[in-house]
PDB file of C-alpha atoms in Angstrom:
ATOM      1  CA  UNK A1440     -84.428 -49.997  26.110  1.00  0.00           C
ATOM      2  CA  UNK A1441     -83.634 -52.081  29.127  1.00  0.00           C
ATOM      3  CA  UNK A1442     -86.222 -53.525  31.427  1.00  0.00           C
ATOM      4  CA  UNK A1443     -89.814 -54.447  30.938  1.00  0.00           C
ATOM      5  CA  UNK A1444     -92.629 -52.763  29.126  1.00  0.00           C
ATOM      6  CA  UNK A1445     -95.911 -53.091  30.972  1.00  0.00           C
ATOM      7  CA  UNK A1446     -99.050 -52.293  29.037  1.00  0.00           C
ATOM      8  CA  UNK A1447    -102.184 -51.330  30.905  1.00  0.00           C
ATOM      9  CA  UNK A1448    -105.296 -51.992  28.928  1.00  0.00           C
ATOM     10  CA  UNK A1449    -108.949 -52.789  29.149  1.00  0.00           C
ATOM     11  CA  UNK A1450    -110.402 -55.579  27.048  1.00  0.00           C
ATOM     12  CA  UNK A1451    -114.136 -55.869  26.733  1.00  0.00           C
ATOM     13  CA  UNK A1452    -115.080 -59.208  28.288  1.00  0.00           C
ATOM     14  CA  UNK A1453    -111.555 -59.425  29.674  1.00  0.00           C
ATOM     15  CA  UNK A1454    -112.497 -61.154  32.939  1.00  0.00           C
ATOM     16  CA  UNK A1455    -114.369 -63.936  31.151  1.00  0.00           C
ATOM     17  CA  UNK A1456    -111.514 -64.301  28.679  1.00  0.00           C
ATOM     18  CA  UNK A1457    -108.973 -64.507  31.519  1.00  0.00           C
ATOM     19  CA  UNK A1458    -110.972 -67.277  33.253  1.00  0.00           C
ATOM     20  CA  UNK A1459    -111.282 -69.257  30.019  1.00  0.00           C
ATOM     21  CA  UNK A1460    -107.573 -68.858  29.310  1.00  0.00           C
ATOM     22  CA  UNK A1461    -106.585 -70.051  32.789  1.00  0.00           C
ATOM     23  CA  UNK A1462    -108.270 -73.364  31.991  1.00  0.00           C
ATOM     24  CA  UNK A1463    -106.124 -73.704  28.864  1.00  0.00           C
ATOM     25  CA  UNK A1464    -102.779 -72.453  30.170  1.00  0.00           C
ATOM     26  CA  UNK A1465    -100.683 -74.970  28.201  1.00  0.00           C
ATOM     27  CA  UNK A1466    -102.416 -74.059  24.938  1.00  0.00           C
ATOM     28  CA  UNK A1467    -102.020 -70.345  25.719  1.00  0.00           C
ATOM     29  CA  UNK A1468     -98.286 -70.814  26.302  1.00  0.00           C
ATOM     30  CA  UNK A1469     -97.907 -72.635  22.968  1.00  0.00           C
ATOM     31  CA  UNK A1470     -99.888 -69.941  21.159  1.00  0.00           C
ATOM     32  CA  UNK A1471     -97.741 -67.190  22.695  1.00  0.00           C
ATOM     33  CA  UNK A1472     -94.589 -69.133  21.818  1.00  0.00           C
ATOM     34  CA  UNK A1473     -95.684 -68.808  18.173  1.00  0.00           C
ATOM     35  CA  UNK A1474     -97.233 -65.334  18.250  1.00  0.00           C
ATOM     36  CA  UNK A1475     -94.829 -63.249  20.311  1.00  0.00           C
ATOM     37  CA  UNK A1476     -91.666 -63.831  18.233  1.00  0.00           C
ATOM     38  CA  UNK A1477     -93.663 -62.944  15.110  1.00  0.00           C
ATOM     39  CA  UNK A1478     -94.901 -59.766  16.773  1.00  0.00           C
ATOM     40  CA  UNK A1479     -91.369 -58.905  17.924  1.00  0.00           C
ATOM     41  CA  UNK A1480     -90.096 -59.281  14.363  1.00  0.00           C
ATOM     42  CA  UNK A1481     -92.927 -57.093  13.066  1.00  0.00           C
ATOM     43  CA  UNK A1482     -92.116 -54.406  15.651  1.00  0.00           C
ATOM     44  CA  UNK A1483     -88.448 -54.463  14.695  1.00  0.00           C
ATOM     45  CA  UNK A1484     -89.297 -54.209  10.989  1.00  0.00           C
ATOM     46  CA  UNK A1485     -91.441 -51.168  11.751  1.00  0.00           C
ATOM     47  CA  UNK A1486     -88.667 -49.584  13.839  1.00  0.00           C
ATOM     48  CA  UNK A1487     -86.014 -50.334  11.212  1.00  0.00           C
ATOM     49  CA  UNK A1488     -88.127 -48.595   8.585  1.00  0.00           C
ATOM     50  CA  UNK A1489     -87.858 -45.273  10.467  1.00  0.00           C
ATOM     51  CA  UNK A1490     -84.430 -45.685  12.114  1.00  0.00           C
ATOM     52  CA  UNK A1491     -81.616 -43.291  11.129  1.00  0.00           C
ATOM     53  CA  UNK A1492     -79.577 -44.919   8.350  1.00  0.00           C
ATOM     54  CA  UNK A1493     -76.431 -42.831   7.854  1.00  0.00           C
ATOM     55  CA  UNK A1494     -74.171 -45.908   7.710  1.00  0.00           C
ATOM     56  CA  UNK A1495     -76.612 -48.793   8.172  1.00  0.00           C
ATOM     57  CA  UNK A1496     -74.786 -50.071  11.254  1.00  0.00           C
ATOM     58  CA  UNK A1497     -77.697 -49.261  13.548  1.00  0.00           C
ATOM     59  CA  UNK A1498     -80.311 -51.153  11.558  1.00  0.00           C
ATOM     60  CA  UNK A1499     -77.872 -54.024  11.016  1.00  0.00           C
ATOM     61  CA  UNK A1500     -77.585 -54.365  14.802  1.00  0.00           C
ATOM     62  CA  UNK A1501     -81.328 -54.928  15.305  1.00  0.00           C
ATOM     63  CA  UNK A1502     -82.146 -58.152  17.082  1.00  0.00           C
ATOM     64  CA  UNK A1503     -85.221 -60.094  18.169  1.00  0.00           C
ATOM     65  CA  UNK A1504     -84.756 -62.941  20.629  1.00  0.00           C
ATOM     66  CA  UNK A1505     -87.195 -65.105  22.517  1.00  0.00           C
ATOM     67  CA  UNK A1506     -87.051 -67.448  25.466  1.00  0.00           C
ATOM     68  CA  UNK A1507     -89.493 -69.837  27.074  1.00  0.00           C
ATOM     69  CA  UNK A1508     -89.263 -70.741  30.757  1.00  0.00           C
ATOM     70  CA  UNK A1509     -88.422 -74.296  31.749  1.00  0.00           C
ATOM     71  CA  UNK A1510     -92.018 -75.047  32.587  1.00  0.00           C
ATOM     72  CA  UNK A1511     -93.114 -73.481  29.308  1.00  0.00           C
ATOM     73  CA  UNK A1512     -95.577 -71.151  30.987  1.00  0.00           C
ATOM     74  CA  UNK A1513     -93.903 -67.819  30.171  1.00  0.00           C
ATOM     75  CA  UNK A1514     -92.650 -66.543  26.856  1.00  0.00           C
ATOM     76  CA  UNK A1515     -90.371 -63.515  26.685  1.00  0.00           C
ATOM     77  CA  UNK A1516     -89.385 -61.654  23.562  1.00  0.00           C
ATOM     78  CA  UNK A1517     -86.827 -58.874  23.337  1.00  0.00           C
ATOM     79  CA  UNK A1518     -86.516 -56.504  20.384  1.00  0.00           C
ATOM     80  CA  UNK A1519     -83.441 -54.308  20.624  1.00  0.00           C
ATOM     81  CA  UNK A1520     -80.571 -52.613  18.850  1.00  0.00           C
ATOM     82  CA  UNK A1521     -77.232 -54.085  19.865  1.00  0.00           C
ATOM     83  CA  UNK A1522     -75.055 -51.278  18.465  1.00  0.00           C
ATOM     84  CA  UNK A1523     -73.401 -49.521  21.401  1.00  0.00           C
ATOM     85  CA  UNK A1524     -74.435 -46.141  19.957  1.00  0.00           C
ATOM     86  CA  UNK A1525     -78.128 -47.001  19.634  1.00  0.00           C
ATOM     87  CA  UNK A1526     -79.305 -45.456  22.912  1.00  0.00           C
ATOM     88  CA  UNK A1527     -77.360 -42.252  22.301  1.00  0.00           C
ATOM     89  CA  UNK A1528     -78.696 -41.885  18.761  1.00  0.00           C
ATOM     90  CA  UNK A1529     -82.216 -42.609  20.018  1.00  0.00           C
ATOM     91  CA  UNK A1530     -81.905 -39.754  22.510  1.00  0.00           C
ATOM     92  CA  UNK A1531     -80.237 -37.339  20.054  1.00  0.00           C
ATOM     93  CA  UNK A1532     -76.705 -37.501  21.446  1.00  0.00           C
ATOM     94  CA  UNK A1533     -73.869 -37.563  18.909  1.00  0.00           C
ATOM     95  CA  UNK A1534     -70.164 -37.557  19.653  1.00  0.00           C
ATOM     96  CA  UNK A1535     -70.968 -37.056  23.327  1.00  0.00           C
ATOM     97  CA  UNK A1536     -73.077 -33.923  22.807  1.00  0.00           C
ATOM     98  CA  UNK A1537     -76.816 -33.449  22.797  1.00  0.00           C
ATOM     99  CA  UNK A1538     -78.027 -32.030  19.492  1.00  0.00           C
ATOM    100  CA  UNK A1539     -79.786 -28.795  20.387  1.00  0.00           C
ATOM    101  CA  UNK A1540     -83.238 -28.168  19.036  1.00  0.00           C
ATOM    102  CA  UNK A1541     -84.207 -31.831  19.012  1.00  0.00           C
ATOM    103  CA  UNK A1542     -85.769 -34.119  21.522  1.00  0.00           C
ATOM    104  CA  UNK A1543     -83.831 -37.006  20.020  1.00  0.00           C
ATOM    105  CA  UNK A1544     -84.732 -39.222  17.135  1.00  0.00           C
ATOM    106  CA  UNK A1545     -86.832 -41.557  19.330  1.00  0.00           C
ATOM    107  CA  UNK A1546     -87.531 -43.835  16.358  1.00  0.00           C
ATOM    108  CA  UNK A1547     -87.900 -46.984  18.474  1.00  0.00           C
ATOM    109  CA  UNK A1548     -90.239 -45.274  20.921  1.00  0.00           C
ATOM    110  CA  UNK A1549     -92.385 -43.908  18.073  1.00  0.00           C
ATOM    111  CA  UNK A1550     -92.497 -47.339  16.414  1.00  0.00           C
ATOM    112  CA  UNK A1551     -93.478 -49.020  19.690  1.00  0.00           C
ATOM    113  CA  UNK A1552     -96.213 -46.473  20.403  1.00  0.00           C
ATOM    114  CA  UNK A1553     -97.691 -46.956  16.929  1.00  0.00           C
ATOM    115  CA  UNK A1554     -97.340 -50.743  17.138  1.00  0.00           C
ATOM    116  CA  UNK A1555     -98.889 -51.345  20.586  1.00  0.00           C
ATOM    117  CA  UNK A1556    -102.626 -50.900  19.834  1.00  0.00           C
ATOM    118  CA  UNK A1557    -102.542 -53.314  16.889  1.00  0.00           C
ATOM    119  CA  UNK A1558    -100.394 -55.758  18.846  1.00  0.00           C
ATOM    120  CA  UNK A1559    -102.936 -55.876  21.667  1.00  0.00           C
ATOM    121  CA  UNK A1560    -105.814 -56.372  19.234  1.00  0.00           C
ATOM    122  CA  UNK A1561    -104.012 -59.206  17.404  1.00  0.00           C
ATOM    123  CA  UNK A1562    -103.052 -61.026  20.608  1.00  0.00           C
ATOM    124  CA  UNK A1563    -106.539 -60.701  22.100  1.00  0.00           C
ATOM    125  CA  UNK A1564    -108.036 -62.006  18.840  1.00  0.00           C
ATOM    126  CA  UNK A1565    -105.691 -65.040  18.910  1.00  0.00           C
ATOM    127  CA  UNK A1566    -106.565 -65.746  22.530  1.00  0.00           C
ATOM    128  CA  UNK A1567    -110.309 -65.406  21.934  1.00  0.00           C
ATOM    129  CA  UNK A1568    -110.007 -67.817  19.000  1.00  0.00           C
ATOM    130  CA  UNK A1569    -108.142 -70.248  21.250  1.00  0.00           C
ATOM    131  CA  UNK A1570    -111.046 -70.384  23.698  1.00  0.00           C
ATOM    132  CA  UNK A1571    -113.668 -70.420  20.953  1.00  0.00           C
ATOM    133  CA  UNK A1572    -114.784 -66.796  21.299  1.00  0.00           C
TER     134      UNK A1572
END
């Protein structure tokens, strides 16, 4: 899955939390530098558990990487499968042909959809704790 994943959400007391977090931006960045790679690894473990495993090559190609900007204000984490066949298998294409009667295996998409609500709750809880809430 290339590109970004944007999550729209509503957090009760979100505006007050955002204002409190802006005052502690350095601490927030450090907390995210710890939390987001852990969350990425947890997502990948969940996806690997339901990924097709005919040969094991797909799961073996799973990767989680993280990067922090020079100023340390933005943390990015990528969870992906590096096997060149991963996207095709995800979409149900084998040997160049779509497998009829399926909408693809979509294991990563299903794992991400199941993972997202808990991820948001855990991150919000960490951020509230950071500002004493």
